[in-house]
Short mmCIF file of C-alpha atoms in Angstrom, two decimals:
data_model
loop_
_atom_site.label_atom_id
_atom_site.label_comp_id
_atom_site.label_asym_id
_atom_site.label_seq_id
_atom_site.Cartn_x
_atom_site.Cartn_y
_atom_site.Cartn_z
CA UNK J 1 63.86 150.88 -64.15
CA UNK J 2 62.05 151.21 -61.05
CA UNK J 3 59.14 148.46 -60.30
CA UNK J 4 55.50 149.40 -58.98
CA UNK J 5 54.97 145.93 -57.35
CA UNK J 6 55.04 145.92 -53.78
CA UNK J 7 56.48 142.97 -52.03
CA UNK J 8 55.17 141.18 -49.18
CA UNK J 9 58.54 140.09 -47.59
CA UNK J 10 59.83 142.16 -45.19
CA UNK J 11 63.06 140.39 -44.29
CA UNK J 12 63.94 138.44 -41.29
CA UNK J 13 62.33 139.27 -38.40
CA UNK J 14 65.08 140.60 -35.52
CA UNK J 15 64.59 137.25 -33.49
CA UNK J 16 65.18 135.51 -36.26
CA UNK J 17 68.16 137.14 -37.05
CA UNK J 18 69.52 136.61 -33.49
CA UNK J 19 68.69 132.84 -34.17
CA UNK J 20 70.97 132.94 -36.97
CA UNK J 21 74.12 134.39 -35.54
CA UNK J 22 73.66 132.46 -32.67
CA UNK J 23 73.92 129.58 -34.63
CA UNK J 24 77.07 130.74 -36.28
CA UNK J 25 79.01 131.30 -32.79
CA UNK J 26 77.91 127.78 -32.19
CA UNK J 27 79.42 126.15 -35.45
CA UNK J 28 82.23 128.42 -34.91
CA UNK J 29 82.17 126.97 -31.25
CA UNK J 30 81.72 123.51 -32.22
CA UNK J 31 84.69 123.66 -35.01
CA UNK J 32 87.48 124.75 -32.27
CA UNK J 33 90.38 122.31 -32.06
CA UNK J 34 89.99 120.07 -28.87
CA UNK J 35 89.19 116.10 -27.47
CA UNK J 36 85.60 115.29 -28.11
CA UNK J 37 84.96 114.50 -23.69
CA UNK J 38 86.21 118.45 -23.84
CA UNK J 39 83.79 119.63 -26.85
CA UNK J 40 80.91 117.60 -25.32
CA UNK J 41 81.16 119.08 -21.43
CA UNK J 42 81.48 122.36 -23.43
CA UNK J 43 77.95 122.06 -25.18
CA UNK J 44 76.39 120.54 -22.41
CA UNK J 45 77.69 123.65 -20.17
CA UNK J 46 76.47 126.11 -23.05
CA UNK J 47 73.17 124.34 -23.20
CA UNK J 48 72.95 124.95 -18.88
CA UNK J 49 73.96 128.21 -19.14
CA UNK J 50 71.40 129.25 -22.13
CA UNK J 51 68.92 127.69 -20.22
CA UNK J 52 69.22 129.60 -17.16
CA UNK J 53 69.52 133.04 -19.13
CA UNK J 54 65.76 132.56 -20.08
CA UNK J 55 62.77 134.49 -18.00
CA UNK J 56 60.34 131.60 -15.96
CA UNK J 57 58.22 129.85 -16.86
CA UNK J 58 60.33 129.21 -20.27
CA UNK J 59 63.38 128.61 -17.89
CA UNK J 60 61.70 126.15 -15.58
CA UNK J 61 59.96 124.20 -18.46
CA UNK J 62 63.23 123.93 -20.17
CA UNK J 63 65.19 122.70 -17.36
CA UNK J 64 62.55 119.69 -16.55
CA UNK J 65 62.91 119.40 -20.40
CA UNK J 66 66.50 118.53 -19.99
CA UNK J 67 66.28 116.71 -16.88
CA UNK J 68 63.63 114.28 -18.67
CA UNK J 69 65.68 114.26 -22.47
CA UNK J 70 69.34 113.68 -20.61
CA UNK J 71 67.23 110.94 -18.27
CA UNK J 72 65.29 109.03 -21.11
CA UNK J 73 67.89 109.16 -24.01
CA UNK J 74 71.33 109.14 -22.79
CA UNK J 75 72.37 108.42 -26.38
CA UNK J 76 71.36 112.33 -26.92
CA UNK J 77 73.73 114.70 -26.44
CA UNK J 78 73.10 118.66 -25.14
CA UNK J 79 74.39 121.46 -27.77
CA UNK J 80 72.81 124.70 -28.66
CA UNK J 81 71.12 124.79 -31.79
CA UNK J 82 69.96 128.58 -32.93
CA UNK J 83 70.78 129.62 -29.72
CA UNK J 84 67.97 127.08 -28.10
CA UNK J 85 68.62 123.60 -26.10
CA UNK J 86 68.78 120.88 -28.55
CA UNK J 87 69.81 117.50 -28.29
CA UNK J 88 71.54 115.36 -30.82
CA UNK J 89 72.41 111.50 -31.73
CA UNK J 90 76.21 111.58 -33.69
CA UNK J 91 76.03 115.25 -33.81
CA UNK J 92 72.31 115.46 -35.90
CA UNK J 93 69.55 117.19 -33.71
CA UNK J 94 67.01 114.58 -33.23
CA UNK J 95 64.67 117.17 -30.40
CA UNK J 96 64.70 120.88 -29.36
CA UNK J 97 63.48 123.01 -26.79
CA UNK J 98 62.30 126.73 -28.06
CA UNK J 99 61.28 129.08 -25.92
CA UNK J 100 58.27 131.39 -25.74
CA UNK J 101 60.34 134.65 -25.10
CA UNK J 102 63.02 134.42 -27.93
CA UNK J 103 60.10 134.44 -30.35
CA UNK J 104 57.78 136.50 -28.50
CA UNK J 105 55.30 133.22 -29.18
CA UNK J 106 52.40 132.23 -26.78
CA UNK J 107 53.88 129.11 -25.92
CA UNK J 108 57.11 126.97 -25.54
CA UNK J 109 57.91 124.33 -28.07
CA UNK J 110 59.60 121.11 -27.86
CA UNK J 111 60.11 119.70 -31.79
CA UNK J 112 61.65 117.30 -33.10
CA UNK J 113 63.36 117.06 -36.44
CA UNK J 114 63.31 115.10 -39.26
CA UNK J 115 65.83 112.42 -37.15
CA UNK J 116 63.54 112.14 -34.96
CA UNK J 117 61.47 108.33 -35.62
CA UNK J 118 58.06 109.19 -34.84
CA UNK J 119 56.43 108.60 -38.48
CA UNK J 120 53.12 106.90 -37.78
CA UNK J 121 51.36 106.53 -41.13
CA UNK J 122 51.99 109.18 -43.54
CA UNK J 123 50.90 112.39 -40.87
CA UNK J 124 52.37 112.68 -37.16
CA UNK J 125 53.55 115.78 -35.04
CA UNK J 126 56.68 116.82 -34.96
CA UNK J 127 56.11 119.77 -32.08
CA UNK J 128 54.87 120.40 -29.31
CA UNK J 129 53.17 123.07 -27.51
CA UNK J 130 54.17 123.78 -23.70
CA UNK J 131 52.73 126.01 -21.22
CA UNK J 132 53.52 124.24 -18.35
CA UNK J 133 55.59 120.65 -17.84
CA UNK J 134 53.63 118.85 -15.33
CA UNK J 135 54.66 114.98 -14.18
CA UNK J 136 52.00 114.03 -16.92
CA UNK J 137 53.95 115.97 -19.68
CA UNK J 138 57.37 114.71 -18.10
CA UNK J 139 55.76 111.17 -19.34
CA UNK J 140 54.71 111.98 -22.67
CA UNK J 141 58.03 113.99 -23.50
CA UNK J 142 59.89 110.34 -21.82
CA UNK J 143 58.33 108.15 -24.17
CA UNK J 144 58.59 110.78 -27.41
CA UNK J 145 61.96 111.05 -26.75
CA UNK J 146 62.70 107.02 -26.43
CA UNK J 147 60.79 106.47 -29.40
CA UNK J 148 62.25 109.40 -31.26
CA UNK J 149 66.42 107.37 -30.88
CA UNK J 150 64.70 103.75 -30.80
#
């Protein structure tokens, strides 16, 4: 029996898609046999490498985003997360950088997930919008990021 309705949904969008087997190469990354130093230099090489595939300004912001998250939280640790910069605390993503390009957005993102501890009351941000990553934002990012592991 064929039905009249029309659906809204449409599917996943092709970046999304992309997202999603990226993030399957990564688990499938991640889950190769090998001493944790190895597995870490290995994500944090990934993460470099991802980074400087992406077009400017997404590529510049993200690498003062990693200069500034590796700097202020050295408890974090680099690994790719949907294909994006993410860092982690005992292998949870606690902050992410998301660029404008893969999503065809109007800005750069830097979240941060549910790990993150930036609860203030019962409504705070949990992203960010970037266009550009001044010494000003450096700051602000610093201190969200500290707070985020404290």
């Amino acid at each position: 029996m064929a039905s009249t309705r029309t659906s809204g949904y449409e599917g996943f969008t092709a970046e999304e898609r992309a997202a999603m087997k990226d993030h399957a190469q990564e688990l499938r990354t991640a889950a190769r046999r090998g001493s944790r130093a190895d597995k870490e230099a290995e994500a944090e090489r990934s993460v470099l490498a991802k980074i400087a595939e992406m077009p400017d300004p997404d590529r510049v912001m993200a690498e003062r985003v990693h200069a500034v998250v590796t700097a202020s939280a050295p408890v974090l640790a680099p690994k790719l997360w949907y294909g994006m910069p993410a860092y982690a605390l005992d292998g949870k993503v606690v902050c992410f950088f998301q660029s404008a390009e893969k999503f065809k957005a109007r800005f750069a993102t830097l979240g941060f997930s549910d790990q993150a501890k930036l609860d203030e009351g019962t409504m705070w941000a949990s992203a960010f919008a970037l266009t550009e990553v001044t010494a000003e934002v450096e700051a602000r990012i610093a201190a969200l990021v500290r707070r985020a592991v404290s």
